[in-house]
mmCIF file of C-alpha atoms in Angstrom:
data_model
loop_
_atom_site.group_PDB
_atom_site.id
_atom_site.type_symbol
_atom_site.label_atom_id
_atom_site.label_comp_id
_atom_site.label_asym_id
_atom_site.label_seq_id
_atom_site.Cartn_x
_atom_site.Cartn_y
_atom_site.Cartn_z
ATOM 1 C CA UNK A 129 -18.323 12.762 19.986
ATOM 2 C CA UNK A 130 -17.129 16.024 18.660
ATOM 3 C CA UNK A 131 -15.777 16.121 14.560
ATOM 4 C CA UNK A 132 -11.919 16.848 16.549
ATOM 5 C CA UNK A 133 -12.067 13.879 17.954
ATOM 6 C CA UNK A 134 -13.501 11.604 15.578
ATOM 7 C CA UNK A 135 -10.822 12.965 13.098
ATOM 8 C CA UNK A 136 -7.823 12.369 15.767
ATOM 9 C CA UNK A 137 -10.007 8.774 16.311
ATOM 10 C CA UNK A 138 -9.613 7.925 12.995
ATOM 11 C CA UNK A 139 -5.599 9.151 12.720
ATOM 12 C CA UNK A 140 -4.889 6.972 15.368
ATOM 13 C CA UNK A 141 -6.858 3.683 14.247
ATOM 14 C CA UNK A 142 -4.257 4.612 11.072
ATOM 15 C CA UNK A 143 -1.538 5.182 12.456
ATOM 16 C CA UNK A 144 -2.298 1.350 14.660
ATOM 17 C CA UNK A 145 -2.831 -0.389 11.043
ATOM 18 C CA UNK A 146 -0.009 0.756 9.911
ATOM 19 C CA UNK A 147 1.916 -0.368 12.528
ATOM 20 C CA UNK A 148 3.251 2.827 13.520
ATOM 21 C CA UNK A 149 1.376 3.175 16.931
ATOM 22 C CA UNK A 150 0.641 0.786 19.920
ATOM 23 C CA UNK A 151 -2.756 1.285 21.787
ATOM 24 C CA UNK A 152 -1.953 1.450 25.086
ATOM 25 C CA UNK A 153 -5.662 1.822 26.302
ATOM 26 C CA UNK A 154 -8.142 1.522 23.420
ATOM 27 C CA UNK A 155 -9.376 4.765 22.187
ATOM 28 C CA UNK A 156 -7.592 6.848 25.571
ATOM 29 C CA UNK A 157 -4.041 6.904 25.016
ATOM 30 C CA UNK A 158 -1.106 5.174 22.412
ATOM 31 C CA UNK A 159 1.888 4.982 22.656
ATOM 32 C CA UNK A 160 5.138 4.184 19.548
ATOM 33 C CA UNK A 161 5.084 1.172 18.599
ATOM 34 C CA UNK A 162 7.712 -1.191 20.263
ATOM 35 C CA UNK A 163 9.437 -1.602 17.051
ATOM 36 C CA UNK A 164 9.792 1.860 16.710
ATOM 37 C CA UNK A 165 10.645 3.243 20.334
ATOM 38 C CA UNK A 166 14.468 2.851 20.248
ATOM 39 C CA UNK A 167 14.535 5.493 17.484
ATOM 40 C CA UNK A 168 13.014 8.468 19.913
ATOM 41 C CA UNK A 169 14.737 7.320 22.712
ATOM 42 C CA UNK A 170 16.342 11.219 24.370
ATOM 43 C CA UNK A 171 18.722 11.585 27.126
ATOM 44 C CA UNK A 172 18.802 9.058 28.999
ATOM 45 C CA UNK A 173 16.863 5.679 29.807
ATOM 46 C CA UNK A 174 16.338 3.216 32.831
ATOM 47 C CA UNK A 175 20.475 2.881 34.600
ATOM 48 C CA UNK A 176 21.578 6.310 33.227
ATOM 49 C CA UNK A 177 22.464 4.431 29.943
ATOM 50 C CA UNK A 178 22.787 7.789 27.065
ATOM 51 C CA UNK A 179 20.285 6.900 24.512
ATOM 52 C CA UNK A 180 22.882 6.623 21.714
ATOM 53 C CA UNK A 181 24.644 3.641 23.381
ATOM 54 C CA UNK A 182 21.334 1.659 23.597
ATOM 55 C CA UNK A 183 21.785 -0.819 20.898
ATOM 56 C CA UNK A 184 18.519 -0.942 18.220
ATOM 57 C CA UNK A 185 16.679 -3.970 18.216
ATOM 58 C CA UNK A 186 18.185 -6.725 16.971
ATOM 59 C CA UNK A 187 14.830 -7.542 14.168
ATOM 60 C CA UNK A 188 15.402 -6.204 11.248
ATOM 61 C CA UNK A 189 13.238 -3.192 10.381
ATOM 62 C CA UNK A 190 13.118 -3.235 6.978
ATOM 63 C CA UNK A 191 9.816 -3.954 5.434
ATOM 64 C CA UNK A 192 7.604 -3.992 1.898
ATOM 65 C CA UNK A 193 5.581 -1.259 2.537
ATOM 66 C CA UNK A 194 7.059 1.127 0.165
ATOM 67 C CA UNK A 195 6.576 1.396 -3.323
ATOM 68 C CA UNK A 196 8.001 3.529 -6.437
ATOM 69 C CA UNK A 197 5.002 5.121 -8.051
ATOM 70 C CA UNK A 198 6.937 7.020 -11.304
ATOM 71 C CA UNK A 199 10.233 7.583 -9.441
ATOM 72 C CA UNK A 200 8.585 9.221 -6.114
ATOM 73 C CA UNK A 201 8.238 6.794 -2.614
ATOM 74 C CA UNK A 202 4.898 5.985 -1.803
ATOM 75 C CA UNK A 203 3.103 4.491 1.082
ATOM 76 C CA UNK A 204 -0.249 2.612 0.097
ATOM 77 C CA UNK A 205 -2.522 2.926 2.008
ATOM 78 C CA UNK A 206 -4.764 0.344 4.092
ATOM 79 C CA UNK A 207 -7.261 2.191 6.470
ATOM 80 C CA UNK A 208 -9.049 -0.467 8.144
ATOM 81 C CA UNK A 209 -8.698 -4.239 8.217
ATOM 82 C CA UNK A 210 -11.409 -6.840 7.998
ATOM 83 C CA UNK A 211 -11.316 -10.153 9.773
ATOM 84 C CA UNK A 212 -10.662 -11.867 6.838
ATOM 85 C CA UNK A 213 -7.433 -9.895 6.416
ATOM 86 C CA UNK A 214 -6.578 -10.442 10.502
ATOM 87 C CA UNK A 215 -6.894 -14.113 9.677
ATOM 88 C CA UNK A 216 -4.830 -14.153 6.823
ATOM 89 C CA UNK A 217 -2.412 -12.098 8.696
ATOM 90 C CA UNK A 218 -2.017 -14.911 11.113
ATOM 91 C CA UNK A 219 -2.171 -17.751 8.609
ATOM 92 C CA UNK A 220 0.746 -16.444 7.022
ATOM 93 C CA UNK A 221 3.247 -16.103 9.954
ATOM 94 C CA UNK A 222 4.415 -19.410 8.115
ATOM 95 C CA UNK A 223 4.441 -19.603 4.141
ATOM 96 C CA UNK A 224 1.091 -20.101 2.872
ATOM 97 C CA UNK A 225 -0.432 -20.685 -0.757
ATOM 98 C CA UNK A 226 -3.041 -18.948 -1.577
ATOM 99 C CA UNK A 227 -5.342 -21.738 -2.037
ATOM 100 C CA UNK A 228 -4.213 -22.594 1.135
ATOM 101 C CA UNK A 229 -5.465 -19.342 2.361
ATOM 102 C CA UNK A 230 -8.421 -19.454 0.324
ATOM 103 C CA UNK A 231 -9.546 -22.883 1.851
ATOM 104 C CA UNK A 232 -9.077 -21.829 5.681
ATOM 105 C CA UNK A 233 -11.172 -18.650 5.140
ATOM 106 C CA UNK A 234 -13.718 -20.596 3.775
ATOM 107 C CA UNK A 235 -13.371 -18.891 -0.149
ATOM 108 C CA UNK A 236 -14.130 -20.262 -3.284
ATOM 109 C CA UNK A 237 -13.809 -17.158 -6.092
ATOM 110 C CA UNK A 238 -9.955 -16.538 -6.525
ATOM 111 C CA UNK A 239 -10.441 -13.552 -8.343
ATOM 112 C CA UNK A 240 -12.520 -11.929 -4.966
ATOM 113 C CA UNK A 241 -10.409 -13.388 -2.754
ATOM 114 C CA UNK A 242 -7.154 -11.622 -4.379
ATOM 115 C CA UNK A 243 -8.970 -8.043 -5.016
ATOM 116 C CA UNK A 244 -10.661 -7.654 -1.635
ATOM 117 C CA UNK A 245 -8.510 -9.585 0.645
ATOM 118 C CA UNK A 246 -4.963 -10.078 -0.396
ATOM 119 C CA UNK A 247 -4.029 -7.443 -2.642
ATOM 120 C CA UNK A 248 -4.351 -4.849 0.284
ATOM 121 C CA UNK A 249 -2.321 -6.649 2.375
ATOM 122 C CA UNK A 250 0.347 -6.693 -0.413
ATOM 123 C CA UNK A 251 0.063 -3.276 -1.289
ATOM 124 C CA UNK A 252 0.320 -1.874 2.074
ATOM 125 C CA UNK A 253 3.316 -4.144 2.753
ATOM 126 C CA UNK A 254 1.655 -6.516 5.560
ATOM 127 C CA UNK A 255 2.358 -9.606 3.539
ATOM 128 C CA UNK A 256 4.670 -10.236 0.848
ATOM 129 C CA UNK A 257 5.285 -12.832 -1.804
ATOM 130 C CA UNK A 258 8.060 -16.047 -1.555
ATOM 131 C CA UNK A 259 8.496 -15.213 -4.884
ATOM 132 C CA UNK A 260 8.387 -11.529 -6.188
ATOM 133 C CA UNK A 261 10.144 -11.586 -9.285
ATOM 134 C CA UNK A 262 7.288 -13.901 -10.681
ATOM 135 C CA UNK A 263 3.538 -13.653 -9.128
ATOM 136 C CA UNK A 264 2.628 -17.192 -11.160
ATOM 137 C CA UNK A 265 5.496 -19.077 -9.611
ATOM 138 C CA UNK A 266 3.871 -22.775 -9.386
ATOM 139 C CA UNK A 267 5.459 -22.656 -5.541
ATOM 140 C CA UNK A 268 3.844 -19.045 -4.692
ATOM 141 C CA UNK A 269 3.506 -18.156 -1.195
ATOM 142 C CA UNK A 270 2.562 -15.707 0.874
ATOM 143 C CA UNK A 271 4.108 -14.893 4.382
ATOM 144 C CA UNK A 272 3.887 -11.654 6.916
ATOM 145 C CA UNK A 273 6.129 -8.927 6.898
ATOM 146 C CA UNK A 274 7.358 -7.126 10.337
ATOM 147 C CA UNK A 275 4.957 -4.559 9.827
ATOM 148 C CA UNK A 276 2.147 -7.351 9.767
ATOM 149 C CA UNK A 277 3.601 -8.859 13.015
ATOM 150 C CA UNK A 278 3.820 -5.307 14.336
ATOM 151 C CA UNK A 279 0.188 -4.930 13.690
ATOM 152 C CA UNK A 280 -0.650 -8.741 14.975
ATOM 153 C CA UNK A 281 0.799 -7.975 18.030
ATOM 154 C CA UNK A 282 -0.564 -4.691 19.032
ATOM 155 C CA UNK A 283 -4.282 -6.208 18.146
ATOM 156 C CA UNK A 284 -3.353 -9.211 20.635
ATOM 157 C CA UNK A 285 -2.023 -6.908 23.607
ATOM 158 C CA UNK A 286 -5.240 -4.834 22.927
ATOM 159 C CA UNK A 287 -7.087 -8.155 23.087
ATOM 160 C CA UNK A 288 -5.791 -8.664 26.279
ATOM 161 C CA UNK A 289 -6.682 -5.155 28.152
ATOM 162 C CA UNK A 290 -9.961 -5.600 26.877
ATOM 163 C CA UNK A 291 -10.402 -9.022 28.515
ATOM 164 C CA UNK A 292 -8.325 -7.605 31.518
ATOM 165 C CA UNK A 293 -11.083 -5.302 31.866
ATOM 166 C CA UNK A 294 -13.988 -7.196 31.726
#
């Protein structure tokens, strides 16, 4: 594989975790992610409806991803996932604690568990807290964003051409 392609390989797999893109077929072509496609929508779309009549999705958009890093916007960033952080992904599609977490994955050391599983997720705003305003809130949860269903959904349709194929 040429260096070109490896680089636009690697852009792409970002572009996927960050909910951005959709693979349409793995590592061949992508596409906006569904989410997303209503914004580039031009001229006109299926019944000669003008693209500025088509209503935006009803979900909200809005997400946790960005942050203010001494007054400027930021995006952190989260390259690749592990399992562990696909699992917790799922897990948290309904409010989970984090021993809760901890305990499905199988984890005993809190302090690993936050640094190399959790805190990415939070950071790159795939999971956010019940409870923002105070991190040690005796009811703490954690629960998916619509980035992290974004994500969670374009790994299961990829899931599915891959088992279409074989």
């Amino acid at each position: 594989m040429k260096r070109d392609e490896r680089e636009a390989e690697s852009v792409s797999d970002h572009l996927v975790t960050q909910a951005l893109l959709a693979a349409a077929e793995p590592r061949v072509r992508w596409s906006v992610a569904p989410h997303l496609r209503y914004r580039f929508l031009a001229g006109t779309v299926a019944g000669d409806q003008p693209a500025d009549q088509v209503p935006p999705p009803t979900v909200s958009l809005v997400t946790d991803q960005a942050v203010l890093d001494g007054g400027n916007l930021v995006t952190p960033r989260l390259t690749k996932l592990s399992d562990q952080q696909r699992r917790i992904l799922r897990l948290c599609e309904v409010p989970r604690a984090q021993a809760d977490l901890m305990t499905a994955l199988g984890v005993s050391h809190r302090t690993f568990f936050r640094r190399t599983h959790l805190d990415p997720l939070l950071q790159a705003g795939l999971v956010r807290m019940t409870h923002p305003e105070d991190p040690t809130h005796p009811k703490q949860a954690y629960v998916v964003t619509e980035a992290g269903l974004g994500l969670l959904s374009s790994d299961e349709s990829q899931d599915e051409e891959k088992h279409g194929e074989a």
